[in-house]
Coordinates of C-alpha atoms in Angstrom, one line a residue:
Chain Y
Q1 CA 0.0 0.0 0.0
V2 CA 1.1 3.6 -0.5
K3 CA 3.0 5.1 2.3
L4 CA 4.9 8.3 2.8
L5 CA 7.2 8.1 5.9
Q6 CA 8.6 11.4 7.1
S7 CA 11.6 12.1 9.3
G8 CA 11.3 12.7 13.0
A9 CA 10.8 16.0 14.9
A10 CA 13.5 18.5 14.8
L11 CA 14.5 21.2 17.4
V12 CA 16.7 23.8 15.7
K13 CA 18.1 27.2 16.6
P14 CA 17.2 30.5 14.9
G15 CA 19.3 31.1 11.8
D16 CA 20.0 27.4 11.3
S17 CA 18.7 25.1 8.5
V18 CA 16.8 21.9 8.7
K19 CA 16.5 19.1 6.1
M20 CA 13.5 16.8 6.3
S21 CA 12.7 13.7 4.3
C22 CA 9.7 11.9 2.9
K23 CA 10.3 8.3 1.9
A24 CA 7.7 6.9 -0.5
S25 CA 6.7 3.3 -0.9
G26 CA 4.0 1.2 -2.5
Y27 CA 3.9 3.0 -5.9
T28 CA 6.3 4.2 -8.7
F29 CA 8.0 7.2 -7.1
T30 CA 8.6 9.0 -10.4
D31 CA 5.0 8.8 -11.5
Y32 CA 3.6 11.4 -9.1
I33 CA 4.4 14.9 -8.0
I34 CA 5.3 15.4 -4.3
H35 CA 3.8 18.4 -2.6
W36 CA 5.0 20.0 0.6
V37 CA 2.6 21.8 3.0
K38 CA 3.1 23.8 6.2
Q39 CA 0.7 23.9 9.1
S40 CA 1.5 26.3 11.9
H41 CA 0.0 25.4 15.3
G42 CA -3.8 25.5 15.3
K43 CA -3.8 27.2 11.9
S44 CA -4.7 26.3 8.3
L45 CA -2.5 24.8 5.6
E46 CA 0.0 26.6 3.3
W47 CA 1.3 25.1 0.1
I48 CA 5.0 25.4 -0.1
G49 CA 5.7 23.9 -3.5
Y50 CA 6.0 20.7 -5.4
I51 CA 8.7 18.6 -7.1
N52 CA 8.4 16.3 -10.0
P53 CA 10.5 13.3 -9.0
Y54 CA 10.9 12.2 -12.7
S55 CA 12.4 15.4 -14.0
G56 CA 13.4 17.2 -10.7
G57 CA 11.4 20.2 -11.9
T58 CA 10.0 22.3 -9.1
N59 CA 7.3 24.9 -8.5
Y60 CA 7.5 27.1 -5.4
N61 CA 5.1 29.3 -3.6
E62 CA 6.7 32.8 -4.0
K63 CA 6.4 33.2 -0.2
F64 CA 8.7 30.2 0.4
K65 CA 11.0 30.6 -2.7
S66 CA 14.0 31.9 -0.7
K67 CA 13.3 29.6 2.3
A68 CA 12.7 26.2 0.9
T69 CA 14.7 23.9 -1.4
L70 CA 13.0 20.7 -2.7
T71 CA 15.0 17.8 -4.0
V72 CA 14.6 14.0 -4.6
D73 CA 16.7 10.9 -4.5
K74 CA 15.2 8.6 -7.1
S75 CA 17.4 5.7 -6.0
S76 CA 15.8 5.6 -2.5
S77 CA 12.3 7.0 -3.5
T78 CA 12.8 9.9 -1.1
A79 CA 11.9 13.5 -1.3
Y80 CA 13.6 16.2 0.7
M81 CA 12.9 19.7 1.8
E82 CA 15.5 22.0 3.2
F83 CA 14.3 25.0 5.1
S84 CA 16.9 27.7 5.7
R85 CA 17.5 30.8 7.9
L86 CA 14.9 29.6 10.3
T87 CA 12.9 31.9 12.6
S88 CA 10.2 31.3 15.2
E89 CA 7.7 31.8 12.3
D90 CA 8.9 28.6 10.8
S91 CA 7.9 26.5 13.8
A92 CA 5.2 24.2 12.3
I93 CA 4.3 20.8 11.1
Y94 CA 5.5 20.1 7.6
Y95 CA 3.7 17.5 5.5
C96 CA 4.6 15.8 2.2
A97 CA 1.7 14.6 0.0
K98 CA 1.5 12.5 -3.2
G99 CA -0.3 13.8 -6.3
I100 CA -3.6 15.5 -5.6
G101 CA -3.4 14.7 -1.9
A102 CA -4.9 11.2 -1.5
Y103 CA -1.8 10.2 0.5
W104 CA 0.0 12.3 3.1
G105 CA 3.0 11.7 5.3
Q106 CA 2.5 11.8 9.1
G107 CA 4.2 15.2 9.3
T108 CA 7.5 16.5 10.7
L109 CA 7.3 18.9 13.6
V110 CA 9.9 21.6 13.4
T111 CA 10.5 23.7 16.5
V112 CA 12.7 26.8 16.2
S113 CA 14.0 27.9 19.6
S114 CA 17.3 29.1 21.1
Chain N
D1 CA -2.9 34.4 -5.6
I2 CA -6.4 32.8 -5.5
V3 CA -8.0 33.5 -2.2
M4 CA -10.3 30.8 -0.7
T5 CA -12.9 32.1 1.7
Q6 CA -14.5 29.4 3.8
S7 CA -17.6 29.7 6.0
P8 CA -18.6 29.2 8.7
S9 CA -15.4 29.1 10.7
S10 CA -17.1 26.8 13.2
L11 CA -20.3 24.8 13.4
A12 CA -21.9 23.1 16.3
V13 CA -24.1 20.1 15.3
S14 CA -26.0 17.2 16.8
A15 CA -25.5 13.7 15.5
G16 CA -27.8 13.0 12.6
E17 CA -28.0 16.6 11.4
T18 CA -27.1 17.7 7.9
V19 CA -24.4 20.3 7.6
T20 CA -23.2 22.6 4.8
I21 CA -19.8 24.2 4.5
N22 CA -19.2 26.8 1.9
C23 CA -16.1 27.8 0.0
K24 CA -15.7 30.7 -2.3
S25 CA -12.7 31.3 -4.6
S26 CA -11.6 34.8 -5.7
Q27 CA -11.5 33.5 -9.3
S28 CA -13.1 30.7 -11.3
L29 CA -11.6 27.2 -10.7
F30 CA -13.2 25.8 -13.9
G31 CA -10.7 24.5 -16.4
S32 CA -12.0 24.7 -20.0
V33 CA -9.8 22.0 -21.3
R34 CA -11.0 19.2 -19.0
Q35 CA -14.3 20.9 -18.2
K36 CA -13.6 20.3 -14.5
N37 CA -13.4 22.4 -11.3
Y38 CA -10.0 22.1 -9.5
L39 CA -11.3 22.1 -6.0
A40 CA -10.7 19.6 -3.2
W41 CA -12.0 19.1 0.3
Y42 CA -10.0 17.7 3.2
Q43 CA -10.9 16.5 6.7
Q44 CA -8.4 16.8 9.5
K45 CA -8.8 15.3 12.9
P46 CA -6.6 16.4 15.9
G47 CA -3.1 15.0 15.6
Q48 CA -3.6 13.5 12.2
S49 CA -2.7 14.4 8.6
P50 CA -5.3 15.8 6.3
K51 CA -7.5 13.3 4.6
L52 CA -8.8 13.8 1.0
L53 CA -12.5 13.6 0.9
I54 CA -13.5 15.1 -2.5
Y55 CA -11.6 16.2 -5.6
L56 CA -12.6 17.9 -8.8
A57 CA -15.3 19.5 -6.7
S58 CA -17.6 16.6 -6.6
T59 CA -15.7 13.3 -7.0
R60 CA -15.6 11.3 -3.8
E61 CA -12.2 9.7 -3.0
S62 CA -12.2 6.0 -2.7
G63 CA -13.5 4.8 0.7
V64 CA -15.1 8.0 1.7
P65 CA -18.7 7.5 2.9
D66 CA -21.4 8.7 0.6
R67 CA -22.8 11.1 3.2
F68 CA -20.0 13.4 2.1
I69 CA -21.1 15.3 -1.0
G70 CA -19.2 18.0 -2.9
S71 CA -21.0 20.4 -5.2
G72 CA -20.6 23.7 -7.0
S73 CA -18.8 25.2 -9.9
G74 CA -16.8 28.3 -10.9
T75 CA -16.3 30.2 -7.7
D76 CA -18.8 28.8 -5.3
F77 CA -18.5 25.3 -3.7
T78 CA -20.2 23.4 -1.0
L79 CA -19.4 20.3 1.1
T80 CA -22.5 18.7 2.5
I81 CA -22.4 16.1 5.2
S82 CA -25.7 14.3 5.7
S83 CA -26.5 12.6 8.9
V84 CA -23.4 13.7 10.8
Q85 CA -21.7 11.0 12.8
A86 CA -19.5 11.5 15.9
E87 CA -16.5 10.4 13.8
D88 CA -17.1 13.4 11.5
L89 CA -16.1 15.9 14.1
A90 CA -13.0 17.5 12.7
N91 CA -11.6 20.5 10.8
Y92 CA -12.5 20.7 7.1
Y93 CA -10.5 22.6 4.5
C94 CA -11.2 23.5 0.9
Q95 CA -8.2 23.8 -1.5
Q96 CA -7.9 25.1 -5.1
Y97 CA -5.4 23.4 -7.4
Y98 CA -6.4 25.4 -10.5
D99 CA -3.3 27.6 -10.3
T100 CA -0.2 27.8 -8.3
P101 CA 0.3 28.8 -5.5
Y102 CA -2.3 26.2 -4.5
T103 CA -4.3 27.8 -1.6
F104 CA -6.5 26.5 1.2
G105 CA -9.4 28.0 3.0
A106 CA -9.0 28.9 6.7
G107 CA -11.0 25.9 7.7
T108 CA -14.3 25.0 9.4
K109 CA -14.3 23.3 12.8
L110 CA -17.2 20.9 13.2
E111 CA -18.1 20.4 16.9
L112 CA -20.8 18.6 18.9
K113 CA -23.7 20.7 20.1

């Protein structure tokens, strides 16, 4: 069955970067776009961007263009998102999702604190 | 960016009632090539990832109970939940995927009366 397994929670300092992963299984990784979505505590969802695992092509929300970098490793069916120059505003749960959103990872909690 | 305005922000219901959640987009989500509306509805329970209920405005995702009905076209969309069950208490979000950046509504919290 389709699964997206995300990396564990991260506690990072302001100004640092964090790289989180999303390991896909149960389907052909290169056939579907992977989306990344942010959810701040108690708030709605924000689309960060997507990556096409086949081509490596990306599409970013302008709001996150200088903050997020999306990559994939086809050999391990894993998508990555690196978030840089972190501030308290970046503390949130980050989700990866396959295709139109029928399958989501369990989320990675990122806490930015000194 | 396309703005998604969802209402109400919260709704208190009794089991067995029918509820309606509205979602309005700032521009049409109707794609002329495929003749489809690019609008999805998600359910999210506390501590869980969002779950896709409806896509293309009215197509129910596999395994979703038929009491969840999506309707609407253009800029006005509705999620109807008939005969609400206790397990339906959650937050509901609409999302447009007509154009990037894909955007979500602010959410509707469904609570027990």
